[in-house]
C-alpha atoms as a PDB file:
ATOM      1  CA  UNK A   1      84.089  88.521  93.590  1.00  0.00           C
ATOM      2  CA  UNK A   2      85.943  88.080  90.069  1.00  0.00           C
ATOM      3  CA  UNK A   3      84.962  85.170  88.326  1.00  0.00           C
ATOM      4  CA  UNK A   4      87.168  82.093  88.166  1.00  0.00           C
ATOM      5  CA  UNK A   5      90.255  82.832  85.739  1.00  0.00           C
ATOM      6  CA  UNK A   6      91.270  80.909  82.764  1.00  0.00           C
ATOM      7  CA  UNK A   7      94.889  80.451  84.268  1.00  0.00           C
ATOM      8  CA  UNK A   8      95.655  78.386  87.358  1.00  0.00           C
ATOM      9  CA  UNK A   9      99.072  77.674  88.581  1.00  0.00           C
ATOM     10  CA  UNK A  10     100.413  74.170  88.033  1.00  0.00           C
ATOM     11  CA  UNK A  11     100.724  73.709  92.012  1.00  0.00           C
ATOM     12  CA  UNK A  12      98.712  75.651  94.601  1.00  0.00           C
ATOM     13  CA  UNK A  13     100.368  75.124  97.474  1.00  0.00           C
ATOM     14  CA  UNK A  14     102.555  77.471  98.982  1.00  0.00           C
ATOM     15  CA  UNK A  15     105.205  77.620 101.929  1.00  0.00           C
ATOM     16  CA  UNK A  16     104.901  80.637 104.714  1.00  0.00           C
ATOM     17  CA  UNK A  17     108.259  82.607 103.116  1.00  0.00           C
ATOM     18  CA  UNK A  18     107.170  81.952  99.497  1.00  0.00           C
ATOM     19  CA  UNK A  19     103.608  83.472 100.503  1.00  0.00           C
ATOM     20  CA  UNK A  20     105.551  86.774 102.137  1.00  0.00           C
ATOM     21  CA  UNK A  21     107.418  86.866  99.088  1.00  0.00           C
ATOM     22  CA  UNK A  22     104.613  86.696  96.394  1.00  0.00           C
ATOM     23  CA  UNK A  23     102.865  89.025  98.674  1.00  0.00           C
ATOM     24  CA  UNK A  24     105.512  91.740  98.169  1.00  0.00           C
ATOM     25  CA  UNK A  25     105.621  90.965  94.288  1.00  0.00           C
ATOM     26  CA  UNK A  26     101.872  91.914  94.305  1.00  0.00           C
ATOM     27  CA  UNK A  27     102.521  94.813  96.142  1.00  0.00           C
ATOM     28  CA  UNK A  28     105.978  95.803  94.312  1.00  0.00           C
ATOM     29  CA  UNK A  29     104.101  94.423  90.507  1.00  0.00           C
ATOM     30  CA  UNK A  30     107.556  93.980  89.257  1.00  0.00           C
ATOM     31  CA  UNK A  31     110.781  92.779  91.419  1.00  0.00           C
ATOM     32  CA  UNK A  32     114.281  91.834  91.573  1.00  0.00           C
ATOM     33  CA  UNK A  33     115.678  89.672  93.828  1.00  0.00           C
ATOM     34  CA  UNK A  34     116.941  92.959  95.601  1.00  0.00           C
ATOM     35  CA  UNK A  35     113.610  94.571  96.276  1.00  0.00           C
ATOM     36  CA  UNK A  36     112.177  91.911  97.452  1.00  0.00           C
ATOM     37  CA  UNK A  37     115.553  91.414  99.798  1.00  0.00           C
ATOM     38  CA  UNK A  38     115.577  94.958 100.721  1.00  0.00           C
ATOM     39  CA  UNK A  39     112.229  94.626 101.713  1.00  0.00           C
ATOM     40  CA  UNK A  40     112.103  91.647 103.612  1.00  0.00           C
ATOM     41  CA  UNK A  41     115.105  92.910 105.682  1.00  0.00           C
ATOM     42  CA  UNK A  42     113.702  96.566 106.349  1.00  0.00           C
ATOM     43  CA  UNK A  43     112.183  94.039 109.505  1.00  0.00           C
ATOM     44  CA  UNK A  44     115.249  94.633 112.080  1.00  0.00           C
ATOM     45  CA  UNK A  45     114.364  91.329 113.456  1.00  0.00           C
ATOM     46  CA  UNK A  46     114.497  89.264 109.967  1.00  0.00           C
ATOM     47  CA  UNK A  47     117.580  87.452 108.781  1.00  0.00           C
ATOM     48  CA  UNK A  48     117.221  86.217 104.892  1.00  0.00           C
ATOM     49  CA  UNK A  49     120.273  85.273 102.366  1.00  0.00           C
ATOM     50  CA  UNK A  50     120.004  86.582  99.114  1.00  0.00           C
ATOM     51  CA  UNK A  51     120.368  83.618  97.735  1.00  0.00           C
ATOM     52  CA  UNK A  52     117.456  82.380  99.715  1.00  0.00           C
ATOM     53  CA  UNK A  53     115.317  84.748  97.913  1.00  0.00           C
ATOM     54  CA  UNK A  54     116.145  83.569  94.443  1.00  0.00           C
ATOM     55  CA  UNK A  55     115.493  80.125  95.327  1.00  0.00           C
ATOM     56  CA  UNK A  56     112.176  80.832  96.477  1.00  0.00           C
ATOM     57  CA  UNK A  57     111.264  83.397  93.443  1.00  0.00           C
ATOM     58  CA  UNK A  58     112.919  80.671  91.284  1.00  0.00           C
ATOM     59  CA  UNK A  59     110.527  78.192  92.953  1.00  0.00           C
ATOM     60  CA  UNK A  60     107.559  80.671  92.788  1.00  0.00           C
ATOM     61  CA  UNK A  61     108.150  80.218  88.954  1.00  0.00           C
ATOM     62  CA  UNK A  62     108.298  76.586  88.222  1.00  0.00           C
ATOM     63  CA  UNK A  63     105.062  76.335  90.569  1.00  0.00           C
ATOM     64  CA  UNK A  64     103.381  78.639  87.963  1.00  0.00           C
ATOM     65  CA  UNK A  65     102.960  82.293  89.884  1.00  0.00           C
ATOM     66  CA  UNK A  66     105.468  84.222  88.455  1.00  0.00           C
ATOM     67  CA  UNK A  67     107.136  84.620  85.054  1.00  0.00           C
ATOM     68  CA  UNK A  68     110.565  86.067  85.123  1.00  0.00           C
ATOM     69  CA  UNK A  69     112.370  88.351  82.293  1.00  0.00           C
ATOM     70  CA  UNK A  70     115.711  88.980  82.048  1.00  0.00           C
ATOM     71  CA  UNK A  71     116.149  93.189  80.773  1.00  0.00           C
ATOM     72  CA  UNK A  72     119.858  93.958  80.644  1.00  0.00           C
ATOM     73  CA  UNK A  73     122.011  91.926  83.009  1.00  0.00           C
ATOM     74  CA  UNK A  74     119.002  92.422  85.580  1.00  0.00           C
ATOM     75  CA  UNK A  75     115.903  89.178  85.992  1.00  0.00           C
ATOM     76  CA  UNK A  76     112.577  90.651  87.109  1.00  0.00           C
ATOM     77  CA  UNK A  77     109.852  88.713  88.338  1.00  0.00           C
ATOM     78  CA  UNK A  78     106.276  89.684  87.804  1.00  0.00           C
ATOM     79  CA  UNK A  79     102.905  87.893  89.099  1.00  0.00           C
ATOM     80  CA  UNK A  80     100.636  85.639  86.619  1.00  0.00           C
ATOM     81  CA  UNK A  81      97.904  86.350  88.401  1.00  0.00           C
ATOM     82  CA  UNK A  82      96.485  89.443  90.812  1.00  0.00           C
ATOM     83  CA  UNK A  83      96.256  89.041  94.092  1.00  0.00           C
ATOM     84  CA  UNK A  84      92.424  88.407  94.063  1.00  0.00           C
ATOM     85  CA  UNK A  85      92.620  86.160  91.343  1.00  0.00           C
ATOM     86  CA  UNK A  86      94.482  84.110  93.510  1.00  0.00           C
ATOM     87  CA  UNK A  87      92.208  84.687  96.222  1.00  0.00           C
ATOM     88  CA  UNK A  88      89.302  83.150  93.846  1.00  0.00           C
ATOM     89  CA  UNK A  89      91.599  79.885  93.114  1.00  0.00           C
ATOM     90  CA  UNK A  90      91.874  79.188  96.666  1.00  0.00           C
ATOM     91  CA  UNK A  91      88.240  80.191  97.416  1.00  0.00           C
ATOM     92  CA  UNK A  92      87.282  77.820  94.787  1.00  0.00           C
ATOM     93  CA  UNK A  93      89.957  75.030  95.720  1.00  0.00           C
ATOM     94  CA  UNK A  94      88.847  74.741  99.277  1.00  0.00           C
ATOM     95  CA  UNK A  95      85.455  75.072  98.132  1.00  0.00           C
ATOM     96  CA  UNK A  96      85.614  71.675  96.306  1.00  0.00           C
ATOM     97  CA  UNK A  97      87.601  70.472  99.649  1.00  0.00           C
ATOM     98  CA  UNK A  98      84.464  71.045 101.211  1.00  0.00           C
ATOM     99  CA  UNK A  99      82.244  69.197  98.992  1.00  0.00           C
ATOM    100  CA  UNK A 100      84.417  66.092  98.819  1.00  0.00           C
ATOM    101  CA  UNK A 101      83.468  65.131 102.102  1.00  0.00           C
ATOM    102  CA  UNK A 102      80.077  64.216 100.306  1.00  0.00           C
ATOM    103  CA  UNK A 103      78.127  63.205 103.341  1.00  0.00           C
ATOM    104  CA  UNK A 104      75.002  65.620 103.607  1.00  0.00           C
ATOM    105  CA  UNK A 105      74.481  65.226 107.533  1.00  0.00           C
ATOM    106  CA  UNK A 106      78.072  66.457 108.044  1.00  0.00           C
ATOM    107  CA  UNK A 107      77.931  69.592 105.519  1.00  0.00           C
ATOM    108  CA  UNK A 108      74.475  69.879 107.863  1.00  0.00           C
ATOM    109  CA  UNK A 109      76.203  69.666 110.774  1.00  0.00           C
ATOM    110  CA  UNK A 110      78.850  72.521 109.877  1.00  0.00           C
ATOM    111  CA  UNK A 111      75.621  74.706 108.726  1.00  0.00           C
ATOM    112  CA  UNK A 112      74.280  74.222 112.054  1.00  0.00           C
ATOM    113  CA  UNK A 113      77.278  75.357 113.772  1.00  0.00           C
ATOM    114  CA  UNK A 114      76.995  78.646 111.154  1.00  0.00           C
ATOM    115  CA  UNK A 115      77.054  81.878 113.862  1.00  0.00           C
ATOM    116  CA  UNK A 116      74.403  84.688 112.445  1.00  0.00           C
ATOM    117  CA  UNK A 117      76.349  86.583 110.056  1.00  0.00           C
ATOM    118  CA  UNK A 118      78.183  83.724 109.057  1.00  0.00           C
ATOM    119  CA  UNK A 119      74.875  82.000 108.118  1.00  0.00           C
ATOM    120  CA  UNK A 120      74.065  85.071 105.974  1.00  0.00           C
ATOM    121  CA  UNK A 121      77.094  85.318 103.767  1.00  0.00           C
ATOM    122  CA  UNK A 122      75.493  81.608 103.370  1.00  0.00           C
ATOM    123  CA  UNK A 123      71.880  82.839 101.813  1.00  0.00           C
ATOM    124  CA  UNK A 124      73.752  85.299  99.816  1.00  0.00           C
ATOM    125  CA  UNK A 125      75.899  82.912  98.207  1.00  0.00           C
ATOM    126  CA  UNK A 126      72.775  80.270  97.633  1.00  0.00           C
ATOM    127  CA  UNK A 127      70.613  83.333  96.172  1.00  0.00           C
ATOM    128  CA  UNK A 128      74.292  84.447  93.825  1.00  0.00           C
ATOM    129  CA  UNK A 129      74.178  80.748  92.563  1.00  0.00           C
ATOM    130  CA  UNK A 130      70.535  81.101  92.091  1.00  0.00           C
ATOM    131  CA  UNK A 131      70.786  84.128  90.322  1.00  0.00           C
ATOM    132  CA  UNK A 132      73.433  82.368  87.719  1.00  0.00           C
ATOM    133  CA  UNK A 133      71.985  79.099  87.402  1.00  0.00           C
ATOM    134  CA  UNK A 134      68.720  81.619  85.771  1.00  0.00           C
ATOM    135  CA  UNK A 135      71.261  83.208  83.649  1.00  0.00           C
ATOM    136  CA  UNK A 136      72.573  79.817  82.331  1.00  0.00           C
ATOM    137  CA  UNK A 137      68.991  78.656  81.334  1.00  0.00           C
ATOM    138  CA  UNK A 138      68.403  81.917  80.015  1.00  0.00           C
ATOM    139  CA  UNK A 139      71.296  81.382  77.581  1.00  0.00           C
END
């Protein structure tokens, strides 16, 4: 997985249609408000005002995702981030979720619960952080 990047969006959290929508300005790269529209209503069982989708790209903006640029009378929006840096922010934010609850017997308790694979994406991880704490004192 990529590294954690430099930029973070000034709030993480993000409603179910403002997720569908950065999803299809990932997919898309660069969007007007009629793509994304378009796209949302090629579902024959969705029902979306425009003007609902330039609130929530508009919103998707201030929260940090997206930067939008205004070429000729037309605003495109484009994504701050790639889809798996984003995936790394929220790895990362639940993550330190996790480790807030502090209490060793109950981050115990979840490892016991663990199910085989599960347990070794765990020893990977401990042996990737191993692996980098080395490089560190290496430095």
């Amino acid at each position: 997985m990529a590294p954690l990047p430099n930029y973070r969006p000034k709030q993480l959290s993000l409603g179910p249609l403002e997720a569908e929508i950065l999803n299809i300005v990932w997919q898309l790269q660069k969007v007007t408000v009629k793509n994304v529209h378009d796209r949302i209503l090629a579902d024959p069982n969705r029902e979306l005002a425009y003007t609902s989708v330039t609130t929530v790209l508009r919103r998707l903006t201030q929260k940090g995702w997206l930067e939008c640029n205004k070429q000729g009378k037309a605003f495109y929006w484009q994504p701050l981030l790639t889809k798996q840096q984003a995936e790394v922010i929220f790895a990362h934010e639940q993550l330190q979720q996790f480790l807030k609850v502090g209490n060793p017997d109950v981050i115990a308790a979840f490892a016991d619960s663990l199910n085989e694979a599960d347990s070794a994406k765990i020893q990977a991880i401990a042996k990737r952080i191993e692996a980098a704490r080395q490089a560190r004192e290496e430095k």
